[in-house]
Amino acid sequence: MSTLVATDLDRTLVHSARAAGPEVPGDVLCLERRRGVSTAMLTRRTAATLVELARRATWVPATTRSVAEFRHLGLVPGIGLGVGPTPRYAVCASGGVLLVDGAPDPVWEARVRELLADGVPVAEAADLFARHLARLAPGTTGPVRDADGVLLVARVADPAADWLDDLAADCGARGWRVATHGAKVHLLPARLDKSVAVAEVRERVAAARLLAAGDSPLDADLLLAADDGVQPADGALHAAGWHAAHVAVTRGVGLAAGEEIAAWLLARASEA
Ligand SMILES: [Mg+2]
């Protein structure tokens, strides 16, 4: 059976030094460093498992990272750091960009333009976001960043529920939606998420089955769209009490959970 495996990256398969959890046996590979600190690591075992997974199934990284941030990972030429095959497809900006052989896919770009046309333009959504951020205490928010012209993100220290409700209501009236993940608040076109971009890939490769893994509210649609899925025990979704009958939860956390998730996906992808 042809299988598509779509996985989030950060805090699902790769972890920053801060999110790495207890030490794990064996080598740890660093895919990204910022200001001297490891911001994306995985174990050599996870990397080897992903290389094998990519042989048995179509593996699609599906990340909230912008294209530039994704390329920064050094994931291409491969998980496996030059050892494994480069994933043919990758979803960036929570579905806003579909990379095919490393380049943005023009057909998907046109589809995203259609989704964006349901709401106000990105610049208008960014202004609205900035106005809401300005209501918060000085020093508790960061600037609005734009990922690939389709996803807006700002850091907000401890966003209050009523502030988020106000923002969500204003966004909803303009064809946008709000997704929070830790100290990050994201604005996306209302009908865009990772699952719609992954569905596009699934159609293209005619995959009979979809497996997924993810840790955050931005992965919930993807996990729900999958036939089977897995989430880490230390993920934001799990912490929020989110669960689904077809979504397993790891025993371990941090880098160990990354190993478990890769092994879980490989085992499922190897079935029949
Ligand atoms: Mg994540």
Coordinates of C-alpha atoms and ligand atoms in Angstrom, one line a residue:
M1 CA 0.0 0.0 0.0
S2 CA 1.4 3.4 -1.0
T3 CA 1.9 5.5 2.1
L4 CA 2.5 9.2 2.6
V5 CA 4.1 10.2 5.9
A6 CA 3.7 13.9 6.8
T7 CA 5.6 15.1 9.8
D8 CA 6.1 18.3 11.7
L9 CA 9.7 19.0 12.5
D10 CA 10.4 21.2 15.5
R11 CA 9.6 19.5 18.8
T12 CA 8.4 16.5 16.9
L13 CA 11.5 15.1 15.1
V14 CA 14.1 17.8 15.9
H15 CA 14.6 19.6 19.2
S16 CA 16.4 22.7 20.4
A17 CA 18.9 22.3 23.3
R18 CA 16.1 23.7 25.5
A19 CA 13.5 21.1 24.4
A20 CA 15.9 18.2 24.1
G21 CA 14.8 16.6 27.4
P22 CA 16.9 14.0 29.2
E23 CA 20.2 12.8 27.7
V24 CA 19.8 10.0 25.2
P25 CA 22.4 7.3 24.4
G26 CA 24.3 7.7 21.2
D27 CA 25.3 10.5 18.9
V28 CA 23.2 13.7 18.6
L29 CA 23.4 15.6 15.2
C30 CA 23.0 19.3 15.1
L31 CA 21.1 20.7 12.1
E32 CA 20.9 24.3 13.1
R33 CA 22.7 26.7 15.5
R34 CA 21.7 30.2 16.4
R35 CA 24.0 32.5 18.4
G36 CA 26.1 29.5 19.4
V37 CA 23.1 27.5 20.7
S38 CA 21.7 24.3 19.1
T39 CA 18.2 25.1 17.9
A40 CA 17.5 21.9 15.9
M41 CA 19.0 18.5 16.9
L42 CA 18.1 14.9 16.4
T43 CA 19.8 11.7 17.3
R44 CA 21.7 9.7 14.7
R45 CA 19.2 6.9 15.3
T46 CA 16.3 9.2 14.4
A47 CA 18.2 10.3 11.2
A48 CA 18.9 6.7 10.2
T49 CA 15.2 5.8 10.8
L50 CA 14.1 8.7 8.7
V51 CA 16.4 7.6 5.8
E52 CA 14.8 4.2 5.9
L53 CA 11.3 5.7 6.2
A54 CA 11.9 7.8 3.1
R55 CA 12.8 4.6 1.2
R56 CA 9.5 2.9 2.2
A57 CA 7.1 5.8 1.9
T58 CA 6.8 9.3 0.6
W59 CA 8.1 11.4 3.5
V60 CA 6.9 15.0 3.6
P61 CA 8.3 17.4 6.2
A62 CA 5.4 19.7 7.1
T63 CA 6.6 22.7 9.1
T64 CA 5.5 26.1 10.3
R65 CA 9.0 27.3 9.3
S66 CA 9.3 29.7 6.4
V67 CA 11.1 28.4 3.4
A68 CA 14.3 30.3 4.5
E69 CA 14.1 28.8 8.0
F70 CA 13.5 25.3 6.6
R71 CA 16.5 25.6 4.3
H72 CA 18.5 26.9 7.2
L73 CA 18.0 23.5 8.9
G74 CA 20.4 21.8 6.5
L75 CA 17.7 19.2 6.2
V76 CA 18.3 19.2 2.5
P77 CA 20.4 17.4 1.1
G78 CA 19.0 15.2 3.6
I79 CA 18.0 14.1 6.9
G80 CA 20.9 11.9 7.2
L81 CA 23.0 15.0 6.5
G82 CA 24.0 14.1 3.0
V83 CA 23.4 10.4 3.5
G84 CA 19.8 10.1 2.8
P85 CA 17.6 11.0 -0.1
T86 CA 16.3 14.6 -0.3
P87 CA 12.6 14.7 0.4
R88 CA 10.9 15.4 -2.9
Y89 CA 8.1 17.4 -1.3
A90 CA 8.1 19.7 1.8
V91 CA 5.4 21.9 3.2
C92 CA 6.5 25.2 4.7
A93 CA 4.7 28.1 6.4
S94 CA 2.0 25.8 7.7
G95 CA 0.8 25.0 4.2
G96 CA 1.5 28.3 2.6
V97 CA 4.3 27.0 0.4
L98 CA 4.8 23.6 -1.2
L99 CA 8.4 22.8 -2.2
V100 CA 8.9 20.3 -4.9
D101 CA 12.5 19.3 -5.4
G102 CA 13.4 22.3 -3.3
A103 CA 11.5 25.0 -5.3
P104 CA 8.1 26.5 -4.6
D105 CA 5.4 24.8 -6.6
P106 CA 3.6 27.3 -8.9
V107 CA 0.3 25.3 -8.9
W108 CA 0.2 25.4 -5.1
E109 CA 1.1 29.1 -5.2
A110 CA -2.0 29.8 -7.3
R111 CA -4.1 27.7 -4.9
V112 CA -2.8 29.7 -1.9
R113 CA -3.6 33.0 -3.7
E114 CA -7.2 31.7 -4.0
L115 CA -7.3 30.9 -0.3
L116 CA -5.8 34.3 0.5
A117 CA -8.5 36.0 -1.7
D118 CA -11.2 34.8 0.8
G119 CA -9.9 37.4 3.3
V120 CA -8.2 40.8 3.6
P121 CA -4.7 41.1 2.1
V122 CA -1.7 40.0 4.2
A123 CA -0.6 43.6 4.8
E124 CA -4.1 44.5 6.2
A125 CA -4.0 41.4 8.5
A126 CA -0.5 42.4 9.6
D127 CA -1.8 46.0 10.5
L128 CA -4.7 44.5 12.4
F129 CA -2.3 42.2 14.3
A130 CA 0.0 45.1 15.1
R131 CA -2.9 47.1 16.5
H132 CA -3.9 44.3 18.8
L133 CA -0.3 43.8 19.9
A134 CA -0.1 47.5 20.7
R135 CA -2.8 47.1 23.4
L136 CA -0.5 44.8 25.4
A137 CA 2.1 45.9 27.9
P138 CA 5.3 47.3 26.3
G139 CA 8.1 44.8 26.3
T140 CA 5.8 41.8 26.3
T141 CA 5.5 41.5 22.5
G142 CA 7.7 41.1 19.5
P143 CA 7.3 42.5 16.0
V144 CA 5.0 40.9 13.4
R145 CA 7.0 38.7 11.1
D146 CA 5.7 37.5 7.8
A147 CA 6.6 34.0 6.6
D148 CA 6.5 33.7 2.8
G149 CA 3.7 36.3 2.5
V150 CA 1.1 34.0 3.9
L151 CA 1.7 33.3 7.6
L152 CA 2.1 36.1 10.3
V153 CA 3.8 35.4 13.6
A154 CA 4.6 37.5 16.7
R155 CA 5.9 36.6 20.1
V156 CA 3.6 37.4 22.9
A157 CA 4.6 36.7 26.5
D158 CA 1.7 34.9 28.1
P159 CA -1.2 36.0 25.8
A160 CA -4.4 36.6 27.8
A161 CA -7.5 34.6 26.8
D162 CA -9.7 37.7 26.3
W163 CA -7.0 39.4 24.2
L164 CA -6.8 36.2 22.0
D165 CA -10.6 36.1 21.8
D166 CA -10.7 39.7 20.6
L167 CA -8.0 39.1 18.0
A168 CA -9.7 35.9 16.8
A169 CA -13.0 37.7 16.4
D170 CA -11.4 40.5 14.4
C171 CA -9.5 38.0 12.3
G172 CA -12.5 35.8 11.7
A173 CA -14.4 38.7 10.3
R174 CA -11.6 39.3 7.8
G175 CA -11.0 35.7 6.6
W176 CA -8.1 35.0 8.9
R177 CA -7.7 32.7 11.9
V178 CA -5.5 32.6 15.0
A179 CA -3.3 29.8 16.2
T180 CA -1.2 30.0 19.3
H181 CA 1.8 27.8 20.2
G182 CA 3.6 28.6 23.4
A183 CA 4.8 32.2 23.2
K184 CA 4.0 32.5 19.5
V185 CA 0.8 33.8 18.0
H186 CA 0.2 32.9 14.4
L187 CA -2.3 34.4 11.9
L188 CA -3.2 32.3 8.9
P189 CA -5.7 32.5 6.1
A190 CA -8.9 30.8 7.5
R191 CA -8.9 27.8 5.2
L192 CA -5.1 27.2 5.1
D193 CA -3.3 24.6 7.2
K194 CA -0.8 21.9 6.8
S195 CA -3.4 19.3 6.0
V196 CA -4.6 21.0 2.8
A197 CA -1.1 21.2 1.4
V198 CA -0.5 17.6 2.4
A199 CA -3.8 16.6 0.8
E200 CA -2.4 18.1 -2.4
V201 CA 0.7 16.0 -2.2
R202 CA -1.4 12.9 -1.3
E203 CA -3.4 13.4 -4.5
R204 CA -0.3 13.9 -6.6
V205 CA 1.4 10.7 -5.4
A206 CA -1.9 8.8 -5.2
A207 CA -1.1 7.6 -1.7
A208 CA -3.7 5.2 -0.2
R209 CA -2.7 5.9 3.3
L210 CA -1.6 9.0 5.3
L211 CA 0.5 8.8 8.5
A212 CA 1.3 12.0 10.4
A213 CA 3.2 13.3 13.4
G214 CA 3.1 16.6 15.2
D215 CA 3.2 18.4 18.5
S216 CA 1.4 21.7 18.3
P217 CA -2.1 23.2 17.6
L218 CA -0.8 23.9 14.1
D219 CA -0.5 20.2 13.6
A220 CA -4.0 19.3 14.8
D221 CA -5.6 19.4 11.3
L222 CA -2.9 17.3 9.9
L223 CA -3.2 14.7 12.6
L224 CA -7.0 14.6 12.2
A225 CA -6.6 14.1 8.5
A226 CA -4.3 11.2 8.9
D227 CA -5.3 7.5 9.0
D228 CA -2.9 7.1 11.9
G229 CA -0.8 9.5 13.8
V230 CA 1.5 10.1 16.7
Q231 CA 2.2 13.0 19.0
P232 CA 4.9 13.5 21.6
A233 CA 4.1 13.3 25.3
D234 CA 5.8 16.7 25.9
G235 CA 3.9 18.5 23.1
A236 CA 1.6 21.5 23.4
L237 CA -1.3 19.5 22.0
H238 CA -0.9 16.7 24.6
A239 CA -0.4 19.3 27.4
A240 CA -3.7 20.9 26.3
G241 CA -5.5 17.6 26.6
W242 CA -5.9 17.1 22.9
H243 CA -6.3 13.5 21.8
A244 CA -7.8 11.4 19.0
A245 CA -8.4 7.7 19.0
H246 CA -6.1 7.2 16.0
V247 CA -3.3 9.3 17.4
A248 CA -0.7 7.6 19.6
V249 CA 1.3 9.3 22.3
T250 CA 5.0 8.7 22.9
R251 CA 6.3 7.4 26.2
G252 CA 9.4 9.5 26.1
V253 CA 10.0 13.2 25.7
G254 CA 12.4 15.5 23.8
L255 CA 15.0 13.7 21.6
A256 CA 13.8 10.3 22.9
A257 CA 10.3 11.1 21.7
G258 CA 11.8 12.1 18.3
E259 CA 13.3 8.6 18.1
E260 CA 10.1 7.0 19.1
I261 CA 8.1 8.9 16.6
A262 CA 10.5 8.1 13.7
A263 CA 10.4 4.4 14.7
W264 CA 6.6 4.4 15.1
L265 CA 6.2 5.9 11.6
L266 CA 8.7 3.4 10.1
A267 CA 6.9 0.4 11.7
R268 CA 3.5 1.6 10.4
A269 CA 4.8 2.4 7.0
S270 CA 6.3 -1.0 6.8
E271 CA 3.0 -2.8 7.4
A272 CA 1.6 -4.4 4.3
Ligands
MG1 MG 6.3 21.5 16.2

